[in-house]
Coordinates of C-alpha atoms in Angstrom, one line a residue:
Chain C
X1 CA -7.0 -25.2 22.5
X2 CA -4.9 -22.3 21.2
X3 CA -2.7 -24.6 19.0
X4 CA -5.9 -26.1 17.5
X5 CA -7.3 -22.7 16.7
X6 CA -4.0 -21.5 15.4
X7 CA -3.8 -24.5 13.1
X8 CA -7.4 -24.0 12.0
X9 CA -6.6 -20.4 11.3
X10 CA -3.8 -21.3 9.1
X11 CA -5.9 -23.7 7.1
X12 CA -8.6 -21.1 6.6
X13 CA -6.3 -18.3 5.7
X14 CA -4.5 -20.5 3.1
X15 CA -7.9 -21.4 1.6
X16 CA -8.9 -17.8 1.5
X17 CA -5.8 -16.7 -0.2
X18 CA -6.1 -19.5 -2.8
X19 CA -9.6 -18.4 -3.5
X20 CA -8.8 -14.6 -3.8
X21 CA -5.6 -15.1 -5.9
X22 CA -7.5 -17.5 -8.3
X23 CA -9.4 -14.4 -9.5
X24 CA -6.2 -12.7 -10.8
X25 CA -4.2 -13.2 -14.0
X26 CA -1.7 -15.9 -13.6
X27 CA 1.3 -13.6 -14.2
X28 CA 4.6 -14.0 -12.3
X29 CA 3.7 -11.2 -9.8
X30 CA 0.5 -13.1 -8.8
X31 CA 2.5 -16.3 -8.4
X32 CA 4.9 -14.5 -6.2
X33 CA 1.9 -13.1 -4.2
X34 CA 0.9 -16.7 -3.6
X35 CA 4.4 -17.8 -2.6
X36 CA 4.8 -14.9 -0.2
X37 CA 1.6 -15.6 1.6
X38 CA 2.3 -19.3 2.2
X39 CA 3.2 -20.4 5.7
X40 CA 3.9 -18.3 8.7
X41 CA 2.4 -18.6 12.1
X42 CA -0.8 -16.7 11.2
X43 CA -0.8 -15.1 14.7
X44 CA -2.2 -11.8 13.4
X45 CA -5.1 -13.5 11.6
X46 CA -5.7 -15.6 14.7
X47 CA -6.0 -12.4 16.8
X48 CA -8.6 -11.1 14.3
X49 CA -10.7 -14.3 14.3
X50 CA -10.4 -14.8 18.0
X51 CA -11.3 -11.3 19.0
X52 CA -14.2 -11.6 16.5
X53 CA -15.3 -14.9 18.1
X54 CA -15.3 -13.1 21.5
X55 CA -17.8 -10.6 20.2
X56 CA -20.0 -13.1 18.5
X57 CA -19.0 -12.0 15.0
X58 CA -19.7 -14.5 12.1
X59 CA -16.4 -16.0 11.1
X60 CA -17.5 -15.6 7.5
X61 CA -17.1 -11.8 8.0
X62 CA -14.0 -12.0 10.1
X63 CA -12.1 -14.0 7.6
X64 CA -11.7 -10.9 5.3
X65 CA -9.9 -8.7 7.8
X66 CA -7.9 -11.8 9.0
X67 CA -6.7 -12.4 5.5
X68 CA -6.1 -8.7 5.0
X69 CA -3.7 -8.5 7.9
X70 CA -1.8 -11.5 6.6
X71 CA -1.5 -9.9 3.2
X72 CA -0.2 -6.7 4.8
X73 CA 2.3 -8.6 7.0
X74 CA 3.5 -10.6 3.9
X75 CA 4.0 -7.4 1.9
X76 CA 6.1 -5.9 4.8
X77 CA 8.3 -9.1 4.9
X78 CA 8.9 -9.2 1.1
X79 CA 10.0 -5.5 1.2
X80 CA 12.0 -6.0 4.4
X81 CA 14.0 -8.9 2.9
X82 CA 15.1 -6.8 -0.1
X83 CA 18.9 -6.3 -0.6
X84 CA 18.5 -2.6 0.0
X85 CA 16.6 -3.2 3.3
X86 CA 17.5 -6.2 5.6
X87 CA 19.0 -8.2 2.7
X88 CA 17.7 -11.6 3.8
X89 CA 17.8 -14.6 1.5
X90 CA 15.8 -17.0 3.7
X91 CA 12.2 -16.6 5.0
X92 CA 10.2 -19.4 6.6
X93 CA 12.9 -21.8 5.4
X94 CA 12.6 -20.9 1.7
X95 CA 14.3 -18.5 -0.6
X96 CA 13.0 -15.0 -0.3
X97 CA 10.9 -13.5 -3.1
X98 CA 13.7 -11.4 -4.6
X99 CA 16.0 -14.4 -4.6
X100 CA 13.4 -16.7 -6.3
X101 CA 12.4 -14.0 -8.8
X102 CA 14.3 -10.7 -8.8
X103 CA 14.3 -7.4 -6.8
X104 CA 11.9 -5.5 -9.2
X105 CA 9.4 -8.3 -9.1
X106 CA 9.7 -8.3 -5.2
X107 CA 9.0 -4.6 -5.0
X108 CA 5.9 -5.1 -7.2
X109 CA 4.8 -8.2 -5.2
X110 CA 4.9 -6.3 -1.9
X111 CA 3.0 -3.4 -3.5
X112 CA 0.3 -5.7 -4.8
X113 CA -0.1 -7.4 -1.4
X114 CA -0.3 -4.0 0.2
X115 CA -3.2 -3.0 -2.0
X116 CA -4.8 -6.4 -1.7
X117 CA -4.9 -5.9 2.2
X118 CA -7.1 -2.8 1.7
X119 CA -9.2 -4.6 -0.9
X120 CA -9.9 -7.4 1.6
X121 CA -10.5 -5.2 4.6
X122 CA -13.1 -3.1 2.7
X123 CA -14.8 -6.0 1.0
X124 CA -18.5 -5.9 1.2
X125 CA -18.6 -9.2 3.1
X126 CA -16.5 -7.7 5.9
X127 CA -19.7 -6.0 7.2
X128 CA -21.7 -2.7 7.1
X129 CA -20.0 0.3 5.5
X130 CA -19.2 1.9 8.9
X131 CA -17.2 -1.1 9.9
X132 CA -15.3 -1.3 6.5
X133 CA -14.4 2.4 6.5
X134 CA -13.2 2.2 10.1
X135 CA -11.1 -0.9 9.5
X136 CA -9.6 0.6 6.3
X137 CA -8.8 3.9 8.1
X138 CA -7.3 2.2 11.1
X139 CA -5.2 -0.3 9.0
X140 CA -3.8 2.6 7.0
X141 CA -2.8 4.4 10.2
X142 CA -1.3 1.2 11.7
X143 CA 0.7 0.4 8.6
X144 CA 1.9 3.9 7.6
X145 CA 4.3 6.6 8.7
X146 CA 2.8 6.7 12.2
X147 CA 2.8 2.9 12.6
X148 CA 4.7 0.2 11.0
X149 CA 6.7 2.3 8.5
X150 CA 7.7 4.6 11.3
X151 CA 9.1 1.7 13.3
X152 CA 11.0 0.5 10.2
X153 CA 12.4 3.9 9.6
X154 CA 13.5 4.3 13.2
X155 CA 15.1 0.8 12.9
X156 CA 16.9 1.9 9.7
X157 CA 18.1 5.1 11.4
X158 CA 19.4 3.1 14.3
X159 CA 21.7 1.1 12.0
X160 CA 23.8 4.2 11.2
X161 CA 23.3 6.0 14.4
X162 CA 26.5 6.7 16.4
X163 CA 25.0 5.9 19.8
X164 CA 22.9 2.8 20.5
X165 CA 19.2 3.2 21.2
X166 CA 17.9 3.5 24.7
X167 CA 15.2 1.2 26.2
X168 CA 12.6 3.8 25.6
X169 CA 13.6 4.3 22.0
X170 CA 13.6 0.6 21.2
X171 CA 10.2 0.3 22.9
X172 CA 8.9 3.1 20.7
X173 CA 10.5 1.5 17.6
X174 CA 8.9 -1.9 18.3
X175 CA 5.5 -0.3 19.1
X176 CA 5.5 0.8 15.4
X177 CA 7.3 -2.0 13.7
X178 CA 5.4 -5.0 15.2
X179 CA 3.1 -3.5 17.8
X180 CA 0.9 -1.5 15.5
X181 CA -0.3 -4.5 13.4
X182 CA -0.7 -6.7 16.3
X183 CA -2.9 -4.1 18.0
X184 CA -4.9 -3.6 14.9
X185 CA -5.5 -7.4 14.7
X186 CA -6.6 -7.7 18.3
X187 CA -8.9 -4.8 18.0
X188 CA -10.4 -5.9 14.7
X189 CA -13.0 -8.1 16.4
X190 CA -14.3 -5.2 18.5
X191 CA -14.5 -3.0 15.4
X192 CA -16.3 -5.8 13.5
X193 CA -18.9 -5.8 16.3
X194 CA -18.8 -2.0 16.8
X195 CA -17.8 -2.6 20.4
X196 CA -15.3 -1.0 22.7
X197 CA -11.8 -2.2 21.7
X198 CA -10.0 -0.7 24.9
X199 CA -9.5 -4.1 26.7
X200 CA -8.1 -5.7 23.6
X201 CA -6.0 -2.7 22.9
X202 CA -4.3 -3.1 26.4
X203 CA -3.9 -6.8 25.9
X204 CA -2.3 -6.3 22.5
X205 CA 0.1 -3.5 23.6
X206 CA 1.6 -5.7 26.3
X207 CA 1.5 -8.8 24.1
X208 CA 3.1 -7.0 21.1
X209 CA 6.1 -5.8 23.2
X210 CA 6.5 -9.3 24.7
X211 CA 6.5 -10.7 21.2
X212 CA 9.4 -8.5 20.2
X213 CA 11.4 -9.2 23.4
X214 CA 10.9 -12.8 22.6
X215 CA 12.1 -12.2 19.1
X216 CA 15.3 -10.7 20.4
X217 CA 15.8 -13.6 22.8
X218 CA 15.2 -16.1 20.0
X219 CA 17.7 -14.2 17.9
X220 CA 20.3 -15.0 20.6
X221 CA 19.2 -18.5 21.8
X222 CA 17.2 -19.8 18.9
X223 CA 17.8 -22.5 16.4
X224 CA 18.1 -21.1 12.8
X225 CA 16.6 -24.2 11.3
X226 CA 13.5 -24.0 13.4
X227 CA 13.2 -20.2 12.9
X228 CA 13.6 -20.6 9.1
X229 CA 15.6 -17.5 8.9
X230 CA 19.1 -16.3 9.8
X231 CA 19.6 -15.5 13.5
X232 CA 22.0 -13.4 15.5
X233 CA 22.0 -10.6 12.9
X234 CA 21.3 -7.8 15.3
X235 CA 24.0 -8.7 17.7
X236 CA 26.5 -9.1 14.8
X237 CA 25.4 -5.7 13.6
X238 CA 26.1 -4.2 17.0
X239 CA 22.5 -3.0 17.3
X240 CA 20.9 -2.5 20.7
X241 CA 18.2 -5.1 21.5
X242 CA 16.1 -5.8 24.5
X243 CA 18.6 -8.5 25.3
X244 CA 21.7 -6.2 25.0
X245 CA 20.0 -3.6 27.2
X246 CA 18.2 -5.8 29.8
X247 CA 20.5 -8.9 29.7
X248 CA 19.1 -12.4 28.8
X249 CA 17.5 -13.0 32.2
X250 CA 16.2 -9.4 32.5
X251 CA 14.6 -9.7 29.0
X252 CA 13.0 -12.9 30.0
X253 CA 11.5 -11.6 33.2
X254 CA 10.2 -8.4 31.5
X255 CA 8.6 -10.6 28.8
X256 CA 6.9 -12.8 31.5
X257 CA 5.6 -9.7 33.3
X258 CA 4.2 -8.3 30.0
X259 CA 2.4 -11.6 29.3
X260 CA 0.8 -11.4 32.8
X261 CA -0.2 -7.8 32.1
X262 CA -1.8 -8.9 28.7
X263 CA -3.7 -11.7 30.4
X264 CA -5.0 -9.4 33.1
X265 CA -6.2 -6.9 30.5
X266 CA -8.7 -9.6 29.3
X267 CA -10.6 -9.8 32.6
X268 CA -13.7 -8.1 31.1
X269 CA -14.2 -11.2 28.9
X270 CA -13.8 -13.7 31.7
X271 CA -13.0 -17.3 30.7
X272 CA -14.2 -16.7 27.1
X273 CA -10.8 -15.1 26.5
X274 CA -8.8 -18.1 27.6
X275 CA -7.5 -18.9 24.1
X276 CA -6.2 -15.3 23.8
X277 CA -4.4 -15.7 27.2
X278 CA -2.8 -18.9 25.8
X279 CA -1.8 -17.0 22.8
X280 CA 0.0 -14.4 24.9
X281 CA 1.8 -17.2 26.8
X282 CA 2.8 -18.9 23.4
X283 CA 4.4 -15.6 22.3
X284 CA 7.2 -16.0 24.7
X285 CA 7.4 -19.8 24.6
X286 CA 7.7 -20.3 20.8
X287 CA 10.8 -21.4 19.0
X288 CA 10.2 -19.7 15.7
Chain S
X1 CA -10.5 27.8 -17.5
X2 CA -8.8 24.4 -17.4
X3 CA -5.4 25.8 -16.7
X4 CA -6.7 28.0 -13.9
X5 CA -8.4 25.0 -12.3
X6 CA -5.4 22.9 -12.7
X7 CA -3.2 25.6 -11.0
X8 CA -5.7 25.9 -8.3
X9 CA -5.8 22.2 -7.8
X10 CA -2.0 22.1 -7.5
X11 CA -2.1 24.8 -4.8
X12 CA -4.8 23.1 -2.8
X13 CA -3.1 19.7 -3.0
X14 CA 0.3 21.1 -1.8
X15 CA -1.5 22.8 1.1
X16 CA -3.3 19.6 2.0
X17 CA -0.1 17.5 1.9
X18 CA 1.7 20.2 4.0
X19 CA -1.2 19.9 6.6
X20 CA -1.3 16.1 6.6
X21 CA 2.4 15.5 6.7
X22 CA 2.8 18.1 9.6
X23 CA 1.1 15.6 11.9
X24 CA 3.8 13.0 11.4
X25 CA 7.2 12.7 13.1
X26 CA 9.9 14.7 11.3
X27 CA 12.0 11.6 10.5
X28 CA 13.7 11.2 7.1
X29 CA 11.0 9.0 5.6
X30 CA 8.5 11.7 6.3
X31 CA 10.7 14.4 4.7
X32 CA 11.0 12.1 1.7
X33 CA 7.3 11.7 1.6
X34 CA 7.0 15.5 1.4
X35 CA 9.7 15.7 -1.4
X36 CA 8.0 13.0 -3.4
X37 CA 4.6 14.6 -3.3
X38 CA 5.9 18.1 -4.5
X39 CA 5.2 19.2 -8.1
X40 CA 3.7 17.1 -10.8
X41 CA 0.7 18.1 -13.0
X42 CA -2.0 17.1 -10.4
X43 CA -4.0 15.8 -13.3
X44 CA -5.5 12.9 -11.2
X45 CA -6.4 15.3 -8.3
X46 CA -7.9 17.7 -10.9
X47 CA -10.2 14.9 -12.2
X48 CA -11.4 14.1 -8.6
X49 CA -12.2 17.7 -7.8
X50 CA -13.7 18.4 -11.2
X51 CA -16.0 15.3 -11.3
X52 CA -17.0 16.2 -7.7
X53 CA -17.9 19.7 -8.8
X54 CA -20.0 18.3 -11.6
X55 CA -22.0 16.4 -9.0
X56 CA -22.2 19.3 -6.6
X57 CA -20.0 17.7 -3.9
X58 CA -18.4 20.0 -1.3
X59 CA -14.7 20.6 -2.3
X60 CA -13.9 20.2 1.4
X61 CA -14.9 16.6 1.0
X62 CA -13.4 16.0 -2.4
X63 CA -9.9 17.3 -1.3
X64 CA -9.4 14.0 0.6
X65 CA -9.7 11.5 -2.3
X66 CA -7.9 14.1 -4.5
X67 CA -4.9 14.1 -2.2
X68 CA -5.2 10.4 -1.8
X69 CA -4.8 9.7 -5.5
X70 CA -1.8 12.0 -5.7
X71 CA -0.2 10.1 -2.7
X72 CA -0.8 6.8 -4.5
X73 CA 0.6 8.2 -7.8
X74 CA 3.6 9.5 -6.0
X75 CA 4.3 6.1 -4.3
X76 CA 4.2 4.4 -7.7
X77 CA 6.7 6.9 -9.1
X78 CA 9.1 6.5 -6.1
X79 CA 9.1 2.7 -6.6
X80 CA 9.1 2.8 -10.4
X81 CA 12.3 5.1 -10.3
X82 CA 14.3 2.5 -8.1
X83 CA 17.4 0.9 -9.7
X84 CA 15.8 -2.5 -9.6
X85 CA 12.7 -1.1 -11.6
X86 CA 13.1 1.7 -14.2
X87 CA 16.3 3.0 -12.7
X88 CA 15.6 6.7 -13.2
X89 CA 17.8 9.4 -11.4
X90 CA 15.6 12.3 -12.5
X91 CA 11.9 13.0 -11.8
X92 CA 10.1 16.4 -12.3
X93 CA 13.6 17.9 -12.9
X94 CA 15.0 16.8 -9.5
X95 CA 17.0 13.8 -8.2
X96 CA 14.7 10.8 -7.5
X97 CA 14.1 9.8 -3.9
X98 CA 16.6 6.9 -3.9
X99 CA 19.3 9.3 -5.4
X100 CA 18.6 12.0 -2.8
X101 CA 18.4 9.5 0.1
X102 CA 18.9 5.8 -0.5
X103 CA 17.2 2.7 -2.0
X104 CA 15.9 1.4 1.3
X105 CA 14.4 4.7 2.2
X106 CA 12.8 5.1 -1.1
X107 CA 11.1 1.6 -0.7
X108 CA 9.8 2.8 2.8
X109 CA 8.7 6.2 1.4
X110 CA 6.7 4.5 -1.3
X111 CA 5.2 2.2 1.3
X112 CA 4.3 5.0 3.6
X113 CA 2.7 7.0 0.8
X114 CA 0.7 3.9 -0.3
X115 CA -0.8 3.5 3.2
X116 CA -1.3 7.3 3.4
X117 CA -3.5 7.2 0.2
X118 CA -5.8 4.7 2.0
X119 CA -5.9 6.8 5.1
X120 CA -6.9 9.9 3.2
X121 CA -9.6 8.1 1.1
X122 CA -11.2 6.6 4.2
X123 CA -10.9 9.8 6.2
X124 CA -14.1 10.7 8.0
X125 CA -14.3 14.2 6.2
X126 CA -14.5 12.3 2.9
X127 CA -18.1 11.6 3.5
X128 CA -20.5 9.0 4.8
X129 CA -19.2 5.5 5.5
X130 CA -20.7 4.0 2.4
X131 CA -18.7 6.4 0.2
X132 CA -15.5 5.9 2.2
X133 CA -15.7 2.1 2.0
X134 CA -16.5 2.2 -1.7
X135 CA -13.6 4.6 -2.5
X136 CA -11.2 2.5 -0.5
X137 CA -12.3 -0.8 -2.2
X138 CA -12.1 0.7 -5.7
X139 CA -8.8 2.4 -5.0
X140 CA -7.4 -0.9 -3.8
X141 CA -8.7 -2.7 -6.9
X142 CA -7.4 0.1 -9.3
X143 CA -3.9 0.1 -7.8
X144 CA -3.3 -3.6 -7.2
X145 CA -2.8 -6.8 -9.1
X146 CA -5.8 -6.3 -11.4
X147 CA -4.9 -2.6 -12.1
X148 CA -1.8 -0.6 -11.8
X149 CA 0.6 -3.3 -10.6
X150 CA -0.7 -5.7 -13.2
X151 CA 0.2 -3.0 -15.9
X152 CA 3.6 -2.6 -14.3
X153 CA 4.1 -6.4 -14.2
X154 CA 3.2 -6.8 -17.9
X155 CA 5.5 -3.9 -18.7
X156 CA 8.4 -5.7 -16.8
X157 CA 7.6 -9.0 -18.6
X158 CA 7.7 -7.1 -22.0
X159 CA 11.3 -6.0 -21.4
X160 CA 12.6 -9.6 -21.4
X161 CA 10.1 -11.0 -23.9
X162 CA 11.5 -12.3 -27.1
X163 CA 8.7 -10.9 -29.3
X164 CA 7.5 -7.3 -29.1
X165 CA 4.0 -6.6 -27.8
X166 CA 1.1 -6.3 -30.1
X167 CA -1.3 -3.3 -30.0
X168 CA -3.9 -5.1 -28.1
X169 CA -1.3 -6.1 -25.5
X170 CA 0.1 -2.6 -25.1
X171 CA -3.4 -1.3 -24.8
X172 CA -4.1 -3.8 -22.0
X173 CA -0.8 -3.0 -20.3
X174 CA -1.6 0.8 -20.3
X175 CA -5.2 0.2 -19.2
X176 CA -3.6 -1.1 -16.0
X177 CA -0.5 1.0 -15.7
X178 CA -2.0 4.5 -16.1
X179 CA -5.6 3.9 -17.0
X180 CA -6.8 2.4 -13.8
X181 CA -5.9 5.4 -11.6
X182 CA -7.1 7.9 -14.2
X183 CA -10.5 6.1 -14.3
X184 CA -10.6 5.9 -10.5
X185 CA -10.0 9.7 -10.3
X186 CA -12.6 10.6 -12.9
X187 CA -15.2 8.4 -11.2
X188 CA -14.5 9.5 -7.7
X189 CA -16.8 12.5 -8.0
X190 CA -19.7 10.3 -8.9
X191 CA -18.8 7.9 -6.0
X192 CA -18.7 10.9 -3.6
X193 CA -22.2 11.9 -4.7
X194 CA -23.4 8.2 -4.8
X195 CA -24.3 8.8 -8.5
X196 CA -23.8 6.7 -11.7
X197 CA -20.2 6.8 -12.7
X198 CA -20.7 5.3 -16.1
X199 CA -20.3 8.4 -18.4
X200 CA -17.1 9.5 -16.4
X201 CA -15.8 5.9 -16.8
X202 CA -16.2 6.0 -20.6
X203 CA -14.6 9.5 -20.6
X204 CA -11.6 8.3 -18.5
X205 CA -11.1 5.1 -20.5
X206 CA -10.7 7.0 -23.7
X207 CA -8.7 9.9 -22.1
X208 CA -6.4 7.5 -20.2
X209 CA -5.4 5.8 -23.4
X210 CA -4.9 9.1 -25.2
X211 CA -2.7 10.1 -22.3
X212 CA -0.4 7.1 -22.8
X213 CA -0.2 7.5 -26.5
X214 CA 0.8 11.1 -25.9
X215 CA 3.4 9.9 -23.5
X216 CA 4.9 7.7 -26.2
X217 CA 4.8 10.6 -28.7
X218 CA 6.5 12.9 -26.1
X219 CA 9.1 10.2 -25.5
X220 CA 10.2 10.6 -29.2
X221 CA 9.4 14.3 -29.9
X222 CA 9.6 15.8 -26.5
X223 CA 12.1 18.1 -24.8
X224 CA 13.9 16.3 -21.9
X225 CA 14.2 19.7 -20.0
X226 CA 10.5 20.5 -20.2
X227 CA 9.6 16.9 -19.4
X228 CA 11.9 16.9 -16.3
X229 CA 12.9 13.3 -16.9
X230 CA 15.0 11.3 -19.4
X231 CA 13.2 10.6 -22.7
X232 CA 13.6 8.1 -25.6
X233 CA 14.2 5.3 -23.1
X234 CA 11.6 3.0 -24.6
X235 CA 12.9 3.3 -28.1
X236 CA 16.5 2.7 -27.0
X237 CA 15.4 -0.4 -25.0
X238 CA 13.7 -1.6 -28.2
X239 CA 10.3 -1.8 -26.5
X240 CA 7.1 -1.7 -28.6
X241 CA 5.3 1.6 -28.1
X242 CA 2.2 3.1 -29.7
X243 CA 4.6 5.1 -31.9
X244 CA 6.5 2.0 -33.0
X245 CA 3.3 0.1 -33.7
X246 CA 1.2 2.9 -35.4
X247 CA 3.9 5.3 -36.7
X248 CA 4.2 8.9 -35.4
X249 CA 1.2 10.2 -37.5
X250 CA -0.9 7.1 -36.8
X251 CA -0.4 7.6 -33.1
X252 CA -1.3 11.3 -33.3
X253 CA -4.5 10.6 -35.1
X254 CA -5.4 7.7 -32.8
X255 CA -4.9 10.1 -29.8
X256 CA -7.1 12.8 -31.4
X257 CA -9.9 10.3 -32.1
X258 CA -9.8 9.1 -28.5
X259 CA -10.0 12.7 -27.2
X260 CA -13.1 13.3 -29.3
X261 CA -14.5 10.1 -27.9
X262 CA -13.8 11.2 -24.4
X263 CA -15.5 14.6 -25.0
X264 CA -18.6 12.9 -26.4
X265 CA -18.9 10.6 -23.4
X266 CA -19.5 13.8 -21.4
X267 CA -22.6 14.8 -23.2
X268 CA -25.0 13.9 -20.3
X269 CA -23.4 16.8 -18.3
X270 CA -23.8 19.3 -21.1
X271 CA -21.7 22.5 -20.9
X272 CA -21.0 21.9 -17.2
X273 CA -18.3 19.4 -18.3
X274 CA -16.4 21.8 -20.5
X275 CA -13.4 21.9 -18.2
X276 CA -13.2 18.2 -18.4
X277 CA -13.3 18.4 -22.1
X278 CA -10.4 20.9 -22.1
X279 CA -8.5 18.5 -19.9
X280 CA -8.9 15.8 -22.4
X281 CA -7.6 18.1 -25.2
X282 CA -4.7 19.2 -22.9
X283 CA -3.6 15.5 -22.5
X284 CA -2.4 15.3 -26.1
X285 CA -1.2 18.9 -26.3
X286 CA 1.1 19.0 -23.2
X287 CA 4.8 19.2 -23.4
X288 CA 5.5 17.4 -20.2

């Protein structure tokens, strides 16, 4: 069920990006926007569409914030991969944007995707003005200096810090770096329906942390070819990770406990939320 | 009158940034956000506040989109100055963000200011949801791949093009690069009041182009110390400018005609719009 829905999400998001980008001038930056938004797991979009389904929201409305969060995620990857940031030349098994084009164009491509995310989220078809304003405000907070960028900044500071991060510090870092967008995605369905997002927020908090622990495990145990990116970078850089702090087995059991916690948070939705529970289990079972 | 209002705008914007940034963690990226948003003419904020005043909008509401557009403008300057973009080490007479910190932090600082712009524009104190959703949507369009980023991308393409740009092409480039944000700013007051933005849009179109022609004139005739940035870069790079295409006198008379056109567009507002007319005249008389 989950894998079918995820595959369906991917198809719908690709189609929506194709439609949206077709309205823009066919200049290189727009071609790079298309390239940067191809592929990926589409987990964030899935969380938007699935939490919307749980609240009976028309998928024709939910596709807008679902595509928005994928645009925002894509911008963050394009900038993260830059030589002055993580310096990665491979992403989803293909050359990164700055390798295929150049650094300046990659900066602009990320910037354009960043603006596009806010255009999509506040698009009239997303819903009534109250919903669009709330989604734009919460997306801005989740992506900025109290959310994703804060996490990235803490990560950057950790690279030159003299002492390795503690477990609490890594948890705070990840709550920003990946947690904030995952939380926004899971809560989007409730916001679309103007319903209480609290249960989805608890689900996403636990699931987002499990996701990042799984990433650290994959970084050690994974197969670079399946992951489509270089692995073992953190360990080589001597950075503290959940694995270096908890040990491989400790990290695995912590991730499993978090997934159980995420599933339990969905009890108000009963069996309707089974696909979201499967998603939480997938997060620690994936190989990329 | 205009100069007093502009000085007052600058004070209010500085105070608002201080207040907003004080809520964030005191990490380097937040310090750099403060640094990048200090100084500047605040012309865009002035246009928001002044068009709001023209429509009787409470300044306590208008300060939010006014600060938003300055955050967005600041992000674009931080990214533009990067070595992989325009490679400028001086801005407003001080070292640019990547010189004072580093390139990676400058990328993140721009990204955080970009998100902050959308947070401020969709802030509850900006007004009713309809207004906030409309301002967020229009700001996303003005800043993205059909607005500012498109202009920047065309500018980047022009640098490696074999033939110099024509007057029409430079006009299109500037309509995106500086025109889109100036237009958004001037129309913001009408949007805040849910009034017709058409006269302000015509004003801003003419004024934005005059602004850019004046920039090209300053690039040739200006004083680098007053401008607070390096001059004569475009001519040295062999890029076509309004001056290279129209000649110095031709560019000056075109700018003067555009300012007259901008002033005439304000006739529906009568003498109430005198400060905006002064602003248009200032745009071609400034020395920085």
